[in-house]
Amino acid sequence: MKKPEYHIVFTVVLLGVLTFLALMGFIHTPYDPDAMNGLEKFAAPDLHHIFGTDHFGRDVFSRVCKGLGTTFFVAVTTVMIGALGGTVIGALTGYFGGILDEIIMRFNDVVASFPSVLLAMVFISILGPGKYNVIFALGIIFIPSYARMVRSEFIKQKNFDYVKSAKLMKAGSFRIMFLHIFPNTTSVFMSSLAIGFNNAVLAEAGMSYLGIGVQPPDASLGRMLSESQAYLFTAPWFAIFPGIVIILMILGFSMLGDILQQKNGGI
Amino acid sequence: MKYIIKKIFFFILTLLIVVFLTFLAFQIIPGDPAVSLLGTEGTPLKVAALREEMGLNKPVGERFLTWVLNFMKGDMGISYSYQIPVSELITDKIPVTFLLTMLSFAFIICMGIPLGIYTSKHAGSRLDRLIMTVNQVTMAIPPFFLGIILTYLFGLVLKWFVPGGYISYSDDFFGFFTYLIFPAIAIAFPKSAMVVKLFRGSIIEEAKKDYVRTAYSRGNTINGVLYGHVLKNAILPVITFLAVVFADIIAGSIIIEQVFGIPGLGRMLITSIQNRDYPVVQAIIVCIAFVVLGSNLLADILLKVLDPRIKL
């Protein structure tokens, strides 16, 4: 029974378009995202400004592209820090076990039971707001969930025959861990990257909305939403387009996560 | 029973660790609270006197102990920016956030559980596919954006409520309650979509097991098997998830309070973070930690009661 897999096509197209928009935000936008234009305040969407303009007459489409770029950057670097730190800790604790494993995992449980936005707020209240502090805070906070996932995979894999044979061949522990076991965990690992990416997007947008995340002059989708709220009645497009872009981004990555999970024989 | 005692022990231990870590985190911040408190009037002599008075000269361990003991007595220190005791600041905020959280949680259960049962019973039907598609999109909506949409639609266009027109519970409890309904929906909607997805998957997985076939072969109806056997097992992962959701609701309420202009704990937390008012931040974080860890403990106990096979 081979059904055409529309949802995969949809996901790929959606993520492709979003990546394209984000790249546009980095390279070239139709208007300067920060250029103010007093004559064109609150222009409704038309052919010149397809997403309309905001309270300073700035082009919402250009700002959405730029904000998307920032969000992508924050989410990717956050996930990278979290995944890298988590892999190292998870691999070591999972492979060697012992008392250190117990302590680290108990600590992990504490951190993992906390909502990430809340922990990030504690970090931000100490470090102060800003793009790099958000990345640092979220990155550190994401480490435990990756560590937990990698650890359980390593515990599962380390008793398999191929590991035993590698040990017999006198392969070093690090060689076994990262050249033999780690490639076998990629299936689970990839889908958790997609989930982590979504959590990062949500946390960044939420914190920027609250004004403690990405600071101007960096454009951010969350910040656009909080600015737009005061002009909701006069310029609903100012709020709706950034919001829809966030939804599409999270939708795309959660579907990607589901697809990766399905491909690897999950539910 | 042993299981529950063990769990309670771990609960207290983790809570202490969390409290210690938050305490420590606010100790390593650069800057002397005595200096920042006195501001421009801070002569070295005055600073030294205030440091003595605030107990800043004592070692960290001792200060931690006094802080914890005071905290348990209800003395949470004095707010830097308001100059009044923190407990006074937050006690009238707690009911607001509490009711918002409870209301959202109730919405999640009322929407998530029945829809999960319905879609799994009719899995594969046209309506199921429609619901699951809508569900997938709903899961992706950030609560604060949903809050903005609700404000626009029901507040500005349909005028069902006044955006920003929060009514204090001491003035008019009914008005207060109705004002919280839309914020609660904004928090609950995306989360209940997650509950639907998880519950549906869990029921469908459970229904494939052997005991279900046996139950059918004994002549039970679909509903008899579903409500008599399957749900009892399928609900277990959902309960664990609901504990996580509960923690997320509290984090979500921090943002939603900002969207709807509700003066709850979350708003207090944000302004305190922006003003670097550490005693308030610390107190609120510890309160939230207590609730989050407490909900995890409750979920563990509930799981044990429902499924005695679970071992620690």
PDB file of N, CA and C in Angstrom, chain B residues 228-289:
ATOM      1  N   GLY B 228     -13.961   0.166  29.842  1.00  0.00           N
ATOM      2  CA  GLY B 228     -13.670  -0.774  30.917  1.00  0.00           C
ATOM      3  C   GLY B 228     -12.200  -1.142  31.015  1.00  0.00           C
ATOM      4  N   HIS B 229     -11.524  -1.200  29.883  1.00  0.00           N
ATOM      5  CA  HIS B 229     -10.147  -1.714  29.904  1.00  0.00           C
ATOM      6  C   HIS B 229      -9.109  -0.753  29.325  1.00  0.00           C
ATOM      7  N   VAL B 230      -9.359  -0.311  28.080  1.00  0.00           N
ATOM      8  CA  VAL B 230      -8.310   0.392  27.346  1.00  0.00           C
ATOM      9  C   VAL B 230      -7.948   1.723  27.995  1.00  0.00           C
ATOM     10  N   LEU B 231      -8.989   2.508  28.349  1.00  0.00           N
ATOM     11  CA  LEU B 231      -8.710   3.859  28.854  1.00  0.00           C
ATOM     12  C   LEU B 231      -7.847   3.845  30.092  1.00  0.00           C
ATOM     13  N   LYS B 232      -8.098   2.875  30.970  1.00  0.00           N
ATOM     14  CA  LYS B 232      -7.333   2.793  32.213  1.00  0.00           C
ATOM     15  C   LYS B 232      -5.837   2.756  31.948  1.00  0.00           C
ATOM     16  N   ASN B 233      -5.439   2.038  30.897  1.00  0.00           N
ATOM     17  CA  ASN B 233      -4.015   1.953  30.579  1.00  0.00           C
ATOM     18  C   ASN B 233      -3.548   3.100  29.704  1.00  0.00           C
ATOM     19  N   ALA B 234      -4.437   3.537  28.803  1.00  0.00           N
ATOM     20  CA  ALA B 234      -4.021   4.566  27.846  1.00  0.00           C
ATOM     21  C   ALA B 234      -3.850   5.914  28.525  1.00  0.00           C
ATOM     22  N   ILE B 235      -4.501   6.103  29.675  1.00  0.00           N
ATOM     23  CA  ILE B 235      -4.441   7.405  30.324  1.00  0.00           C
ATOM     24  C   ILE B 235      -3.095   7.636  31.022  1.00  0.00           C
ATOM     25  N   LEU B 236      -2.355   6.557  31.295  1.00  0.00           N
ATOM     26  CA  LEU B 236      -1.133   6.705  32.097  1.00  0.00           C
ATOM     27  C   LEU B 236      -0.103   7.682  31.502  1.00  0.00           C
ATOM     28  N   PRO B 237       0.281   7.511  30.217  1.00  0.00           N
ATOM     29  CA  PRO B 237       1.231   8.490  29.686  1.00  0.00           C
ATOM     30  C   PRO B 237       0.657   9.902  29.666  1.00  0.00           C
ATOM     31  N   VAL B 238      -0.679   9.999  29.525  1.00  0.00           N
ATOM     32  CA  VAL B 238      -1.303  11.323  29.494  1.00  0.00           C
ATOM     33  C   VAL B 238      -1.142  12.019  30.843  1.00  0.00           C
ATOM     34  N   ILE B 239      -1.240  11.245  31.928  1.00  0.00           N
ATOM     35  CA  ILE B 239      -1.087  11.854  33.256  1.00  0.00           C
ATOM     36  C   ILE B 239       0.316  12.414  33.440  1.00  0.00           C
ATOM     37  N   THR B 240       1.321  11.628  33.015  1.00  0.00           N
ATOM     38  CA  THR B 240       2.691  12.147  33.093  1.00  0.00           C
ATOM     39  C   THR B 240       2.813  13.424  32.290  1.00  0.00           C
ATOM     40  N   PHE B 241       2.210  13.406  31.101  1.00  0.00           N
ATOM     41  CA  PHE B 241       2.288  14.578  30.237  1.00  0.00           C
ATOM     42  C   PHE B 241       1.576  15.770  30.874  1.00  0.00           C
ATOM     43  N   LEU B 242       0.438  15.501  31.538  1.00  0.00           N
ATOM     44  CA  LEU B 242      -0.323  16.602  32.145  1.00  0.00           C
ATOM     45  C   LEU B 242       0.486  17.311  33.231  1.00  0.00           C
ATOM     46  N   ALA B 243       1.350  16.557  33.923  1.00  0.00           N
ATOM     47  CA  ALA B 243       2.204  17.206  34.922  1.00  0.00           C
ATOM     48  C   ALA B 243       3.155  18.184  34.248  1.00  0.00           C
ATOM     49  N   VAL B 244       3.698  17.772  33.091  1.00  0.00           N
ATOM     50  CA  VAL B 244       4.569  18.667  32.334  1.00  0.00           C
ATOM     51  C   VAL B 244       3.768  19.872  31.847  1.00  0.00           C
ATOM     52  N   VAL B 245       2.546  19.583  31.359  1.00  0.00           N
ATOM     53  CA  VAL B 245       1.688  20.649  30.862  1.00  0.00           C
ATOM     54  C   VAL B 245       1.406  21.670  31.964  1.00  0.00           C
ATOM     55  N   PHE B 246       1.185  21.166  33.170  1.00  0.00           N
ATOM     56  CA  PHE B 246       0.882  22.056  34.281  1.00  0.00           C
ATOM     57  C   PHE B 246       2.022  23.049  34.493  1.00  0.00           C
ATOM     58  N   ALA B 247       3.236  22.533  34.433  1.00  0.00           N
ATOM     59  CA  ALA B 247       4.397  23.418  34.565  1.00  0.00           C
ATOM     60  C   ALA B 247       4.440  24.412  33.412  1.00  0.00           C
ATOM     61  N   ASP B 248       4.110  23.927  32.212  1.00  0.00           N
ATOM     62  CA  ASP B 248       4.114  24.808  31.046  1.00  0.00           C
ATOM     63  C   ASP B 248       3.043  25.890  31.146  1.00  0.00           C
ATOM     64  N   ILE B 249       1.901  25.529  31.747  1.00  0.00           N
ATOM     65  CA  ILE B 249       0.829  26.520  31.876  1.00  0.00           C
ATOM     66  C   ILE B 249       1.315  27.688  32.715  1.00  0.00           C
ATOM     67  N   ILE B 250       2.033  27.369  33.785  1.00  0.00           N
ATOM     68  CA  ILE B 250       2.515  28.435  34.655  1.00  0.00           C
ATOM     69  C   ILE B 250       3.464  29.342  33.879  1.00  0.00           C
ATOM     70  N   ALA B 251       4.377  28.720  33.108  1.00  0.00           N
ATOM     71  CA  ALA B 251       5.274  29.528  32.279  1.00  0.00           C
ATOM     72  C   ALA B 251       4.479  30.299  31.241  1.00  0.00           C
ATOM     73  N   GLY B 252       3.456  29.635  30.654  1.00  0.00           N
ATOM     74  CA  GLY B 252       2.633  30.302  29.652  1.00  0.00           C
ATOM     75  C   GLY B 252       1.859  31.457  30.245  1.00  0.00           C
ATOM     76  N   SER B 253       1.414  31.288  31.497  1.00  0.00           N
ATOM     77  CA  SER B 253       0.605  32.347  32.103  1.00  0.00           C
ATOM     78  C   SER B 253       1.429  33.606  32.305  1.00  0.00           C
ATOM     79  N   ILE B 254       2.762  33.443  32.473  1.00  0.00           N
ATOM     80  CA  ILE B 254       3.617  34.622  32.620  1.00  0.00           C
ATOM     81  C   ILE B 254       3.489  35.505  31.386  1.00  0.00           C
ATOM     82  N   ILE B 255       3.505  34.872  30.212  1.00  0.00           N
ATOM     83  CA  ILE B 255       3.427  35.643  28.971  1.00  0.00           C
ATOM     84  C   ILE B 255       2.001  36.134  28.735  1.00  0.00           C
ATOM     85  N   ILE B 256       1.033  35.249  28.990  1.00  0.00           N
ATOM     86  CA  ILE B 256      -0.363  35.605  28.715  1.00  0.00           C
ATOM     87  C   ILE B 256      -0.819  36.766  29.603  1.00  0.00           C
ATOM     88  N   GLU B 257      -0.331  36.799  30.841  1.00  0.00           N
ATOM     89  CA  GLU B 257      -0.687  37.920  31.714  1.00  0.00           C
ATOM     90  C   GLU B 257      -0.256  39.238  31.093  1.00  0.00           C
ATOM     91  N   GLN B 258       0.878  39.210  30.406  1.00  0.00           N
ATOM     92  CA  GLN B 258       1.370  40.412  29.735  1.00  0.00           C
ATOM     93  C   GLN B 258       0.464  40.779  28.557  1.00  0.00           C
ATOM     94  N   VAL B 259      -0.002  39.752  27.813  1.00  0.00           N
ATOM     95  CA  VAL B 259      -0.849  40.013  26.640  1.00  0.00           C
ATOM     96  C   VAL B 259      -2.157  40.671  27.057  1.00  0.00           C
ATOM     97  N   PHE B 260      -2.766  40.148  28.129  1.00  0.00           N
ATOM     98  CA  PHE B 260      -4.094  40.622  28.509  1.00  0.00           C
ATOM     99  C   PHE B 260      -4.060  41.670  29.619  1.00  0.00           C
ATOM    100  N   GLY B 261      -2.861  42.029  30.049  1.00  0.00           N
ATOM    101  CA  GLY B 261      -2.766  43.036  31.104  1.00  0.00           C
ATOM    102  C   GLY B 261      -3.352  42.570  32.419  1.00  0.00           C
ATOM    103  N   ILE B 262      -3.021  41.334  32.827  1.00  0.00           N
ATOM    104  CA  ILE B 262      -3.502  40.821  34.105  1.00  0.00           C
ATOM    105  C   ILE B 262      -2.377  40.959  35.129  1.00  0.00           C
ATOM    106  N   PRO B 263      -2.623  41.666  36.227  1.00  0.00           N
ATOM    107  CA  PRO B 263      -1.545  41.855  37.202  1.00  0.00           C
ATOM    108  C   PRO B 263      -1.363  40.633  38.095  1.00  0.00           C
ATOM    109  N   GLY B 264      -0.743  39.586  37.571  1.00  0.00           N
ATOM    110  CA  GLY B 264      -0.506  38.375  38.353  1.00  0.00           C
ATOM    111  C   GLY B 264       0.966  38.229  38.673  1.00  0.00           C
ATOM    112  N   LEU B 265       1.332  37.016  39.084  1.00  0.00           N
ATOM    113  CA  LEU B 265       2.722  36.744  39.442  1.00  0.00           C
ATOM    114  C   LEU B 265       3.663  36.948  38.261  1.00  0.00           C
ATOM    115  N   GLY B 266       3.200  36.544  37.062  1.00  0.00           N
ATOM    116  CA  GLY B 266       4.047  36.619  35.883  1.00  0.00           C
ATOM    117  C   GLY B 266       4.455  38.042  35.573  1.00  0.00           C
ATOM    118  N   ARG B 267       3.491  38.945  35.639  1.00  0.00           N
ATOM    119  CA  ARG B 267       3.779  40.353  35.352  1.00  0.00           C
ATOM    120  C   ARG B 267       4.762  40.906  36.358  1.00  0.00           C
ATOM    121  N   MET B 268       4.504  40.528  37.634  1.00  0.00           N
ATOM    122  CA  MET B 268       5.401  40.947  38.703  1.00  0.00           C
ATOM    123  C   MET B 268       6.823  40.464  38.396  1.00  0.00           C
ATOM    124  N   LEU B 269       6.912  39.195  37.949  1.00  0.00           N
ATOM    125  CA  LEU B 269       8.219  38.609  37.655  1.00  0.00           C
ATOM    126  C   LEU B 269       8.926  39.398  36.556  1.00  0.00           C
ATOM    127  N   ILE B 270       8.203  39.717  35.499  1.00  0.00           N
ATOM    128  CA  ILE B 270       8.825  40.418  34.374  1.00  0.00           C
ATOM    129  C   ILE B 270       9.301  41.800  34.800  1.00  0.00           C
ATOM    130  N   THR B 271       8.431  42.555  35.507  1.00  0.00           N
ATOM    131  CA  THR B 271       8.877  43.893  35.914  1.00  0.00           C
ATOM    132  C   THR B 271      10.060  43.782  36.865  1.00  0.00           C
ATOM    133  N   SER B 272      10.042  42.778  37.737  1.00  0.00           N
ATOM    134  CA  SER B 272      11.154  42.636  38.674  1.00  0.00           C
ATOM    135  C   SER B 272      12.442  42.282  37.953  1.00  0.00           C
ATOM    136  N   ILE B 273      12.332  41.452  36.896  1.00  0.00           N
ATOM    137  CA  ILE B 273      13.538  41.125  36.132  1.00  0.00           C
ATOM    138  C   ILE B 273      14.067  42.382  35.470  1.00  0.00           C
ATOM    139  N   GLN B 274      13.150  43.185  34.909  1.00  0.00           N
ATOM    140  CA  GLN B 274      13.605  44.398  34.227  1.00  0.00           C
ATOM    141  C   GLN B 274      14.203  45.404  35.208  1.00  0.00           C
ATOM    142  N   ASN B 275      13.653  45.448  36.448  1.00  0.00           N
ATOM    143  CA  ASN B 275      14.194  46.382  37.445  1.00  0.00           C
ATOM    144  C   ASN B 275      15.334  45.787  38.248  1.00  0.00           C
ATOM    145  N   ARG B 276      15.693  44.539  37.964  1.00  0.00           N
ATOM    146  CA  ARG B 276      16.725  43.824  38.730  1.00  0.00           C
ATOM    147  C   ARG B 276      16.395  43.801  40.212  1.00  0.00           C
ATOM    148  N   ASP B 277      15.121  43.534  40.495  1.00  0.00           N
ATOM    149  CA  ASP B 277      14.647  43.488  41.875  1.00  0.00           C
ATOM    150  C   ASP B 277      14.761  42.023  42.345  1.00  0.00           C
ATOM    151  N   TYR B 278      15.980  41.634  42.753  1.00  0.00           N
ATOM    152  CA  TYR B 278      16.259  40.207  42.963  1.00  0.00           C
ATOM    153  C   TYR B 278      15.453  39.518  44.049  1.00  0.00           C
ATOM    154  N   PRO B 279      15.193  40.147  45.206  1.00  0.00           N
ATOM    155  CA  PRO B 279      14.415  39.417  46.209  1.00  0.00           C
ATOM    156  C   PRO B 279      13.059  38.968  45.672  1.00  0.00           C
ATOM    157  N   VAL B 280      12.425  39.833  44.863  1.00  0.00           N
ATOM    158  CA  VAL B 280      11.118  39.477  44.314  1.00  0.00           C
ATOM    159  C   VAL B 280      11.271  38.331  43.311  1.00  0.00           C
ATOM    160  N   VAL B 281      12.261  38.449  42.406  1.00  0.00           N
ATOM    161  CA  VAL B 281      12.475  37.393  41.413  1.00  0.00           C
ATOM    162  C   VAL B 281      12.696  36.057  42.114  1.00  0.00           C
ATOM    163  N   GLN B 282      13.574  36.094  43.102  1.00  0.00           N
ATOM    164  CA  GLN B 282      13.913  34.886  43.859  1.00  0.00           C
ATOM    165  C   GLN B 282      12.671  34.259  44.487  1.00  0.00           C
ATOM    166  N   ALA B 283      11.862  35.084  45.151  1.00  0.00           N
ATOM    167  CA  ALA B 283      10.676  34.575  45.841  1.00  0.00           C
ATOM    168  C   ALA B 283       9.707  33.957  44.854  1.00  0.00           C
ATOM    169  N   ILE B 284       9.495  34.627  43.719  1.00  0.00           N
ATOM    170  CA  ILE B 284       8.525  34.113  42.749  1.00  0.00           C
ATOM    171  C   ILE B 284       9.034  32.805  42.151  1.00  0.00           C
ATOM    172  N   ILE B 285      10.338  32.754  41.831  1.00  0.00           N
ATOM    173  CA  ILE B 285      10.898  31.528  41.257  1.00  0.00           C
ATOM    174  C   ILE B 285      10.723  30.360  42.222  1.00  0.00           C
ATOM    175  N   VAL B 286      10.986  30.605  43.502  1.00  0.00           N
ATOM    176  CA  VAL B 286      10.857  29.524  44.476  1.00  0.00           C
ATOM    177  C   VAL B 286       9.400  29.075  44.587  1.00  0.00           C
ATOM    178  N   CYS B 287       8.470  30.029  44.582  1.00  0.00           N
ATOM    179  CA  CYS B 287       7.049  29.662  44.639  1.00  0.00           C
ATOM    180  C   CYS B 287       6.680  28.793  43.444  1.00  0.00           C
ATOM    181  N   ILE B 288       7.146  29.212  42.251  1.00  0.00           N
ATOM    182  CA  ILE B 288       6.807  28.444  41.055  1.00  0.00           C
ATOM    183  C   ILE B 288       7.459  27.068  41.104  1.00  0.00           C
ATOM    184  N   ALA B 289       8.708  27.027  41.576  1.00  0.00           N
ATOM    185  CA  ALA B 289       9.394  25.739  41.694  1.00  0.00           C
ATOM    186  C   ALA B 289       8.601  24.789  42.578  1.00  0.00           C
TER     187      ALA B 289
END
